[in-house]
Short mmCIF file of C-alpha atoms in Angstrom, two decimals:
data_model
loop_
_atom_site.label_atom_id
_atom_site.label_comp_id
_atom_site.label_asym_id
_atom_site.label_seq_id
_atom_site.Cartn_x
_atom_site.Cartn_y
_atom_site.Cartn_z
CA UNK A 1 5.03 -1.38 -6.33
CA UNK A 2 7.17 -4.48 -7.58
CA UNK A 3 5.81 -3.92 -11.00
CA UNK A 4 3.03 -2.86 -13.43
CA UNK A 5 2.76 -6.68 -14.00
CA UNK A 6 2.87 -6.49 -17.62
CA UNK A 7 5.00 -8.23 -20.09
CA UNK A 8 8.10 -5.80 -21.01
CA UNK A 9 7.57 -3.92 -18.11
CA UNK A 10 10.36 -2.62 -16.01
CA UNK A 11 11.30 -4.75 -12.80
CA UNK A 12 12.12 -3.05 -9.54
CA UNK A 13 13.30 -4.00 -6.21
CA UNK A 14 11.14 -5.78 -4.36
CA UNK A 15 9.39 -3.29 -1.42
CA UNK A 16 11.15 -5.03 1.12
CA UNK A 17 14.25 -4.08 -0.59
CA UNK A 18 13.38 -0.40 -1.77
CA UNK A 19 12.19 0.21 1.94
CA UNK A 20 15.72 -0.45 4.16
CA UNK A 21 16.88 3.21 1.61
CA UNK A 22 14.26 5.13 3.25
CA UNK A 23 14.48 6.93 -0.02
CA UNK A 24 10.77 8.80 -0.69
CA UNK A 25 12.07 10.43 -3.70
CA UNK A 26 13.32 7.05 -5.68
CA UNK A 27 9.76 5.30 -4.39
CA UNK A 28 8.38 8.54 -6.10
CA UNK A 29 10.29 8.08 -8.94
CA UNK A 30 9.59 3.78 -9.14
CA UNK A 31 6.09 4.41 -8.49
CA UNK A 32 6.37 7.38 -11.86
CA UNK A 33 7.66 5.03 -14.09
CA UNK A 34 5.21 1.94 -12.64
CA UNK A 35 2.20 4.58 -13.75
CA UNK A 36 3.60 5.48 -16.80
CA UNK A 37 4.16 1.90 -17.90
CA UNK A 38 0.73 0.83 -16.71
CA UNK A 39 -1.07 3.44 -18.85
CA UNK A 40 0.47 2.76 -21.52
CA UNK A 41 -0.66 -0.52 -21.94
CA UNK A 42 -3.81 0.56 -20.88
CA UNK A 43 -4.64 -0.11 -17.48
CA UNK A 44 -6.45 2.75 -15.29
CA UNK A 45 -6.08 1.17 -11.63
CA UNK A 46 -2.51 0.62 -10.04
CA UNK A 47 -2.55 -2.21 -7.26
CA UNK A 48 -0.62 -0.13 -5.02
CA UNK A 49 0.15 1.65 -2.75
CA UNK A 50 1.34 -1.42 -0.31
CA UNK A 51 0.46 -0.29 3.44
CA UNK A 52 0.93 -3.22 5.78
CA UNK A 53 3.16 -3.50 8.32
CA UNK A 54 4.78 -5.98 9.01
CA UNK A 55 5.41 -6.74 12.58
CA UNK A 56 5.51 -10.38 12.74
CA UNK A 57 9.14 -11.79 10.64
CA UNK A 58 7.32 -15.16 10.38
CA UNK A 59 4.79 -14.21 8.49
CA UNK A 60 5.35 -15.55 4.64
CA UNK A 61 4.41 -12.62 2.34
CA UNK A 62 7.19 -9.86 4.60
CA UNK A 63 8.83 -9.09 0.71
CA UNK A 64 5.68 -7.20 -0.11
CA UNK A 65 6.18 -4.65 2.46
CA UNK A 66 8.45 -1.72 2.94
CA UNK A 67 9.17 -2.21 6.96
CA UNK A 68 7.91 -2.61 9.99
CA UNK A 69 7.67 0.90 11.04
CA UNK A 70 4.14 3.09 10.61
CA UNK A 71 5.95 5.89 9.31
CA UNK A 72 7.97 4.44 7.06
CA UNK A 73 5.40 2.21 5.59
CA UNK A 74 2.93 5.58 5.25
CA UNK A 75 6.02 7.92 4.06
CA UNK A 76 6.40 5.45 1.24
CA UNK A 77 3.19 4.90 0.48
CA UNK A 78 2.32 8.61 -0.40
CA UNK A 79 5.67 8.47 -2.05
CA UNK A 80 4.49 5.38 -4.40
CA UNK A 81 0.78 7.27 -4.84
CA UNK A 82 2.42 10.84 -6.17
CA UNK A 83 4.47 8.61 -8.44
CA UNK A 84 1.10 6.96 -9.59
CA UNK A 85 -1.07 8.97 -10.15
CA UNK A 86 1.05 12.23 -10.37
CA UNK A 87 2.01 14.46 -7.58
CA UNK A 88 -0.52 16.95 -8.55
CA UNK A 89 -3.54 14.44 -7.76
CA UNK A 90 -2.15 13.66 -3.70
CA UNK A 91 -2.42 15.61 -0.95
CA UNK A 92 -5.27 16.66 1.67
CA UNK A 93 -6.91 18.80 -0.84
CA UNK A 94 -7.57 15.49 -3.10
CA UNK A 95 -10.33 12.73 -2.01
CA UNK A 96 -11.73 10.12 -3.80
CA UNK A 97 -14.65 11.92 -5.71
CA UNK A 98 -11.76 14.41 -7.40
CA UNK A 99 -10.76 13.64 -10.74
CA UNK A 100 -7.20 12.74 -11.70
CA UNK A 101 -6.35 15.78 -13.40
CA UNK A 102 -4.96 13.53 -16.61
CA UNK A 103 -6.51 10.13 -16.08
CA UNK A 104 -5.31 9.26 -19.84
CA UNK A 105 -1.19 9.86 -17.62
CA UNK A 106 -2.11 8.28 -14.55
CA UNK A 107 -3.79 5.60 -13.00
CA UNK A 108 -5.42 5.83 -9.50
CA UNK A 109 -4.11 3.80 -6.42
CA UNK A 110 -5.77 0.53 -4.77
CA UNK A 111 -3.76 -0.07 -1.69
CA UNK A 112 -3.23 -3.06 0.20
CA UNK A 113 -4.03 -5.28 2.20
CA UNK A 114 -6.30 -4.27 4.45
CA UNK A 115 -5.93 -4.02 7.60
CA UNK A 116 -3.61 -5.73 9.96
CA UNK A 117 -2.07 -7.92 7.53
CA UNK A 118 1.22 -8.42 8.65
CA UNK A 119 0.83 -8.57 11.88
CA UNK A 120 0.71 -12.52 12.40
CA UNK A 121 2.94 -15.37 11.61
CA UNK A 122 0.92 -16.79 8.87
CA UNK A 123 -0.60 -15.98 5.96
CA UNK A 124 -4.33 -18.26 5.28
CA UNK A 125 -7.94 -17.26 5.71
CA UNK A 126 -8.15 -18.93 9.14
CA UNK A 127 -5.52 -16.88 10.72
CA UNK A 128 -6.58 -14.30 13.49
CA UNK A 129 -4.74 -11.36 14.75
CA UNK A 130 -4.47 -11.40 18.17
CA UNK A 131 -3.53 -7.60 17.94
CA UNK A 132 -5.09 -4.94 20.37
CA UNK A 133 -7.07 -1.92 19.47
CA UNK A 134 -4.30 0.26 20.66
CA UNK A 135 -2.07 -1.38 18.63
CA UNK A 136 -4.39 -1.42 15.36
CA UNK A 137 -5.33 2.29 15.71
CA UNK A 138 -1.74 3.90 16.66
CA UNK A 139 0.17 1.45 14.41
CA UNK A 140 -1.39 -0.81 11.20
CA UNK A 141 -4.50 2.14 10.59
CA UNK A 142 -2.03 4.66 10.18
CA UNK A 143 -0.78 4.20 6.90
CA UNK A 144 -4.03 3.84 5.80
CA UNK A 145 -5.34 7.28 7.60
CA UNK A 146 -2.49 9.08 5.24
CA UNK A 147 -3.84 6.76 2.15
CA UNK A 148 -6.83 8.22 2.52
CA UNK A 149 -6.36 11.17 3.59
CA UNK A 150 -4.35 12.29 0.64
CA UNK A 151 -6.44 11.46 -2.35
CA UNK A 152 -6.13 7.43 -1.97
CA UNK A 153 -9.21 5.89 -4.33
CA UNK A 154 -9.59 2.05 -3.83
CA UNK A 155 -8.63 -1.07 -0.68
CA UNK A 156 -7.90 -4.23 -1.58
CA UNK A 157 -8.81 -6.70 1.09
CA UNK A 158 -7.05 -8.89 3.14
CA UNK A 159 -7.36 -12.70 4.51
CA UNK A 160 -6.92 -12.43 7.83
CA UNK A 161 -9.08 -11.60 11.17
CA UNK A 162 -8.20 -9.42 13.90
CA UNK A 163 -9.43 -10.76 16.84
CA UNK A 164 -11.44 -13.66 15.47
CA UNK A 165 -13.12 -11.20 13.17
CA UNK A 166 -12.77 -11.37 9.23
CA UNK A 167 -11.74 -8.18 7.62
CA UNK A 168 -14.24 -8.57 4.71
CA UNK A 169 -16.89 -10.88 4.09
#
């Protein structure tokens, strides 16, 4: 939600950044003009919505996230998705087998990383959560249980393991 990534594309705050307003309607309204400017150069996919939290301040990637806080991070997340891929296509009624209702307007969301990300000091394939299941289920899977339950289409994976266990192979 930084950018569309695309030469002469508009620059915003980094998440970080756009997260300590606790503003929904102006990540709604970042995340619009992100999906407008990412059609029109022609891409259908939008690497966003970013769900991680981030619990862990030495971990080297914390400017990618919106906050530390579950409801934050899944508040803005839906915020960034309506602005995607139009508020018409999010909400419980929406899964990933419905169609955009204008795909040639809006892209569809990939969010990342999944899951736990965040929630060490360091950023490399080797490093391992130590994080309980507690912990994963009532605070990092949470954002991702709104993703998804509001019309979210794609994950992007993480590096990490939680609990000596990589989260893709």
């Amino acid at each position: 939600t930084h950018a569309g990534g695309i030469q002469g594309s508009t620059i915003f705050p980094m998440p970080v950044a756009l997260g300590q307003s606790w503003n929904t309607s102006l990540m709604e309204a970042v995340g619009s003009q992100i999906g407008v400017q990412a059609r029109a150069s022609g891409c259908s996919q939008a690497m966003s919505p970013l769900l991680q939290v981030a619990t862990d301040p030495r971990w080297g990637r914390l400017a990618e996230n919106v906050g530390e806080d579950w409801h934050l991070v899944s508040e803005f997340g839906l915020a960034s998705m309506r602005g995607i891929m139009g508020a018409e296509n999010v909400g419980p009624q929406h899964n990933a087998s419905t169609y955009l209702s204008d795909p040639e307007l809006h892209p569809w969301c990939q969010a990342k990383h999944y899951a736990g990300y965040g929630s060490f000091p360091r950023d490399s394939f080797t490093s391992s959560a130590q994080t309980g299941e507690a912990s994963l289920m009532e605070i990092y899977l949470r954002p991702w249980l709104a993703f998804a339950s509001n019309g979210g289409r794609g994950v992007m994976a993480s590096h990490n393991m939680l609990q000596s266990e990589p989260m893709h192979a």
